[in-house]
Amino acid sequence: MDQIHASDSDNSNPLSKEKTKVFSHSDGLHLEYGPLAHVNTAQTTAPPFAGELQPGLYRPPTDRKIANPVPLGLGGFALTTFVAGCINLQVRGITEPNLVIGAALAYGGLVQLCAGMWDMAAGNTFGATALSSYGGFWIAFAIIFTPSGFDIQAQLVNADNGSMDMYYNSLGLFFMGWFIFTILLTLCTVKSTVVFFSLFVAVDFAFLLIAIGYLCRDAMDAPNTPVIKTAGVFQLIAAFLAWWVMLAGIADSSNSFFLIPVFHFPWSEKGRASRKEEVKY
């Protein structure tokens, strides 16, 4: 039997401290919502939920004026990452990133950036930071790889007397910076859910391997193809995990016969509450 933490404050005394009590499903709270319990119920602190990019206990808004923007942003991230991963894996012989530029500018870039801004309006700091940042990443990616657009590659090659070294090293450092940023976000997900945490771990490895592929080149001084292909595998894993989390944020009792499991860690608040109930019964 899952337990859900809820806050009960004394409205009669504005100086009173907020008290926390625990409700169980036997109290009738959230009984109809399944294991995720991602509902907007007053006086309730919900467990971590990937579908809203909430890595810790949070109080769902009771007067939200907009829909949950997280699934929209995750959809943009997932599709663009999927296309980029296929290109890095050279699926069907595709080696040039031209196709991903459109998705990176529009869906993974602009749409995800907007979703992050809307999530900021919804009061979700983590979700706003993640979605807006990765939206900015895909826009920057598209700018870098747009043929004859900003002439970034040509300028770096000319500055290095016709060598591609400066361009490849710049790309490696660019992706390494995003790896560091993603590591910081990952640290905030270790108390959330398995799927939530795994998504960011997959993105970590993808960024790290792409950076290594450009910084540690092969004997021909070209990007390390095996390493880049391995990064493509992690990109596909990240894409499917992002789609999983997206569906978890969309599916509820009004449109689905089942809720998407996200598997709470045993050390999370929900996991500890479940173990206490198992011991009790």
XYZ file of C-alpha atoms in Angstrom:
281
model
C 0.000 0.000 0.000
C 1.600 3.259 -1.110
C 1.737 6.260 1.165
C 1.543 9.820 -0.031
C 2.887 12.730 1.974
C 0.662 15.740 2.328
C 1.096 19.101 3.992
C -1.466 20.424 6.430
C -1.047 24.041 7.468
C -2.975 26.007 10.064
C -4.634 28.784 8.087
C -5.875 30.480 11.232
C -2.360 31.401 12.297
C -0.180 32.883 9.539
C 2.911 32.355 11.676
C 2.301 28.668 12.242
C 4.777 26.268 10.734
C 3.666 23.831 8.085
C 3.172 20.335 9.399
C 3.554 17.194 7.347
C 1.403 14.130 7.713
C 1.116 10.924 5.769
C -1.968 9.691 3.975
C -2.343 6.149 2.762
C -4.567 4.764 0.062
C -6.818 3.436 2.807
C -7.800 7.049 3.468
C -9.260 7.195 -0.023
C -6.694 9.682 -1.307
C -5.522 9.089 -4.904
C -6.988 5.581 -4.834
C -8.231 5.847 -8.395
C -5.010 7.205 -9.874
C -2.672 4.226 -9.719
C 0.992 4.094 -8.687
C 2.077 7.414 -10.200
C -0.478 9.542 -8.362
C 0.262 12.525 -10.602
C -2.885 14.482 -9.927
C -3.539 18.069 -8.987
C -5.072 17.559 -5.553
C -5.098 20.233 -2.880
C -2.958 19.744 0.235
C -0.984 16.933 -1.395
C 2.729 16.456 -1.823
C 3.239 14.066 -4.724
C 6.161 11.675 -5.222
C 8.765 12.301 -7.944
C 7.178 12.107 -11.373
C 9.113 11.975 -14.631
C 6.076 13.006 -16.670
C 6.356 16.481 -15.158
C 10.181 16.405 -14.827
C 9.800 16.620 -11.061
C 12.816 14.813 -9.530
C 11.667 15.139 -5.904
C 8.595 15.539 -3.743
C 6.491 18.399 -5.031
C 3.093 19.964 -4.545
C 1.085 19.823 -7.768
C -0.507 23.180 -8.590
C -4.197 23.354 -7.771
C -4.981 26.292 -10.037
C -2.827 25.601 -13.091
C -3.889 27.823 -15.978
C -1.950 25.869 -18.624
C -1.550 22.198 -19.462
C 1.540 20.231 -18.459
C 4.155 21.386 -21.023
C 6.716 18.683 -20.194
C 5.427 15.973 -22.598
C 5.600 18.458 -25.475
C 9.210 19.308 -24.696
C 10.144 15.666 -24.206
C 8.583 14.805 -27.550
C 10.756 17.387 -29.280
C 13.846 16.157 -27.487
C 13.082 12.503 -28.217
C 12.430 12.829 -31.942
C 15.428 15.062 -32.621
C 17.702 12.835 -30.546
C 16.378 9.778 -32.390
C 17.197 11.280 -35.790
C 20.653 12.415 -34.637
C 21.348 8.978 -33.171
C 20.420 7.258 -36.423
C 22.772 9.573 -38.322
C 25.624 8.902 -35.895
C 24.992 5.178 -36.320
C 25.041 5.702 -40.104
C 21.717 3.915 -40.482
C 20.941 3.211 -44.148
C 24.278 4.773 -45.069
C 23.326 8.273 -43.856
C 26.413 10.134 -42.661
C 25.584 13.842 -43.083
C 23.584 15.691 -40.386
C 21.569 17.820 -42.822
C 18.260 16.087 -42.101
C 18.397 16.676 -38.361
C 18.797 20.441 -38.798
C 15.092 20.974 -39.481
C 14.033 18.982 -36.432
C 16.724 20.646 -34.312
C 15.545 24.132 -35.237
C 11.791 23.586 -35.070
C 10.788 20.670 -32.848
C 13.774 19.885 -30.656
C 14.781 23.543 -30.571
C 11.990 26.116 -30.691
C 9.156 23.904 -29.443
C 11.226 22.465 -26.597
C 12.447 25.938 -25.641
C 8.855 27.175 -25.487
C 7.867 24.161 -23.388
C 10.638 25.050 -20.960
C 9.390 28.622 -20.691
C 5.858 27.386 -20.059
C 7.180 24.997 -17.421
C 8.815 27.967 -15.738
C 5.397 29.621 -15.621
C 4.076 26.411 -14.064
C 6.655 26.746 -11.284
C 8.848 23.755 -12.173
C 12.448 24.939 -11.891
C 14.066 21.643 -12.880
C 11.807 21.069 -15.871
C 12.188 24.650 -17.062
C 15.973 24.472 -16.794
C 16.258 21.120 -18.564
C 13.799 21.734 -21.398
C 14.911 25.303 -22.105
C 18.579 24.344 -22.039
C 18.229 21.361 -24.354
C 16.016 23.419 -26.633
C 18.852 25.923 -26.790
C 21.299 23.086 -27.414
C 19.419 21.871 -30.471
C 19.129 25.390 -31.866
C 22.871 25.873 -31.376
C 23.514 22.465 -32.956
C 21.470 23.448 -36.006
C 23.308 26.761 -36.313
C 26.689 25.016 -36.212
C 25.787 22.392 -38.803
C 23.724 24.535 -41.181
C 25.572 24.328 -44.520
C 26.816 27.751 -45.619
C 24.589 29.322 -42.998
C 26.887 30.922 -40.457
C 30.136 29.639 -41.995
C 31.304 28.427 -38.594
C 33.178 25.461 -40.002
C 34.767 27.514 -42.795
C 35.903 30.226 -40.397
C 37.559 27.731 -38.062
C 39.203 25.864 -40.934
C 40.574 29.112 -42.366
C 41.849 30.146 -38.946
C 43.715 26.829 -38.704
C 45.335 27.186 -42.146
C 43.029 24.702 -43.838
C 43.165 22.060 -41.096
C 40.017 20.602 -39.540
C 41.681 20.239 -36.132
C 40.363 23.475 -34.653
C 36.842 22.718 -35.858
C 36.836 19.193 -34.439
C 38.380 20.337 -31.151
C 35.783 23.091 -30.870
C 32.984 20.584 -31.394
C 34.516 18.262 -28.809
C 34.643 21.024 -26.217
C 31.092 22.074 -27.109
C 29.749 18.581 -26.430
C 31.947 18.192 -23.347
C 30.347 21.305 -21.881
C 26.910 19.790 -22.408
C 28.108 16.581 -20.781
C 29.103 18.547 -17.663
C 25.755 20.345 -17.618
C 23.853 17.066 -17.948
C 25.866 15.503 -15.119
C 24.678 18.325 -12.859
C 21.063 17.653 -13.819
C 21.563 13.922 -13.319
C 22.634 14.536 -9.721
C 19.164 15.967 -9.107
C 17.433 12.786 -10.323
C 19.032 10.165 -8.053
C 16.055 10.308 -5.664
C 13.435 10.204 -8.409
C 12.553 7.155 -10.518
C 14.519 4.580 -12.484
C 13.266 5.767 -15.882
C 13.812 9.435 -15.023
C 17.372 8.781 -13.848
C 18.165 6.428 -16.744
C 17.117 9.063 -19.280
C 19.704 11.527 -18.020
C 22.381 8.845 -17.689
C 21.872 7.914 -21.348
C 22.164 11.575 -22.351
C 25.335 11.826 -20.237
C 27.001 8.978 -22.107
C 25.860 10.296 -25.476
C 27.406 13.730 -24.899
C 30.580 12.279 -23.404
C 31.163 9.836 -26.253
C 30.483 12.420 -28.947
C 32.965 14.757 -27.255
C 35.564 11.985 -27.079
C 34.902 11.089 -30.703
C 35.828 14.601 -31.821
C 38.686 15.181 -29.377
C 40.361 11.758 -29.718
C 40.396 11.314 -33.467
C 41.581 8.339 -35.504
C 44.854 7.896 -37.385
C 43.466 9.884 -40.328
C 42.687 12.795 -37.968
C 38.965 12.247 -38.561
C 36.302 11.864 -35.852
C 36.540 8.467 -34.185
C 33.769 6.574 -35.957
C 33.377 3.641 -33.504
C 33.067 6.055 -30.579
C 30.573 8.250 -32.446
C 28.525 5.164 -33.345
C 28.486 4.089 -29.704
C 27.213 7.550 -28.838
C 24.454 6.984 -31.385
C 23.342 3.899 -29.460
C 22.999 5.943 -26.277
C 21.136 8.622 -28.228
C 18.576 6.048 -29.328
C 18.248 4.782 -25.754
C 17.737 8.355 -24.550
C 15.156 8.989 -27.270
C 13.034 5.972 -26.350
C 13.292 6.754 -22.632
C 12.187 10.329 -23.354
C 9.199 9.003 -25.316
C 8.406 6.697 -22.375
C 8.453 9.631 -19.956
C 6.421 11.715 -22.413
C 3.710 9.053 -22.493
C 3.781 8.832 -18.697
C 3.003 12.539 -18.601
C 0.113 12.252 -21.051
C -1.601 8.992 -20.107
C -4.147 9.177 -17.297
C -7.457 7.589 -16.375
C -9.312 9.813 -18.843
C -7.494 8.633 -21.976
C -5.773 5.350 -21.164
C -6.668 1.987 -19.673
C -3.302 1.860 -17.917
C -0.675 4.180 -16.488
C 2.953 4.030 -17.562
C 5.233 2.579 -14.851
C 8.325 4.595 -13.971
C 9.689 2.378 -11.144
C 10.532 4.324 -8.001
C 13.957 3.793 -6.468
C 13.876 1.906 -3.136
C 15.593 4.864 -1.432
C 13.073 7.391 -2.747
C 10.265 8.702 -0.558
C 7.727 6.533 -2.352
C 10.002 3.485 -2.187
C 10.587 3.863 1.553
C 6.882 4.358 2.178
C 6.086 1.193 0.218
C 8.617 -0.836 2.224
C 7.154 0.426 5.490
C 3.715 -0.682 4.391
C 5.037 -4.116 3.383
C 6.626 -4.544 6.809
C 3.431 -3.399 8.507
C 1.307 -5.953 6.684
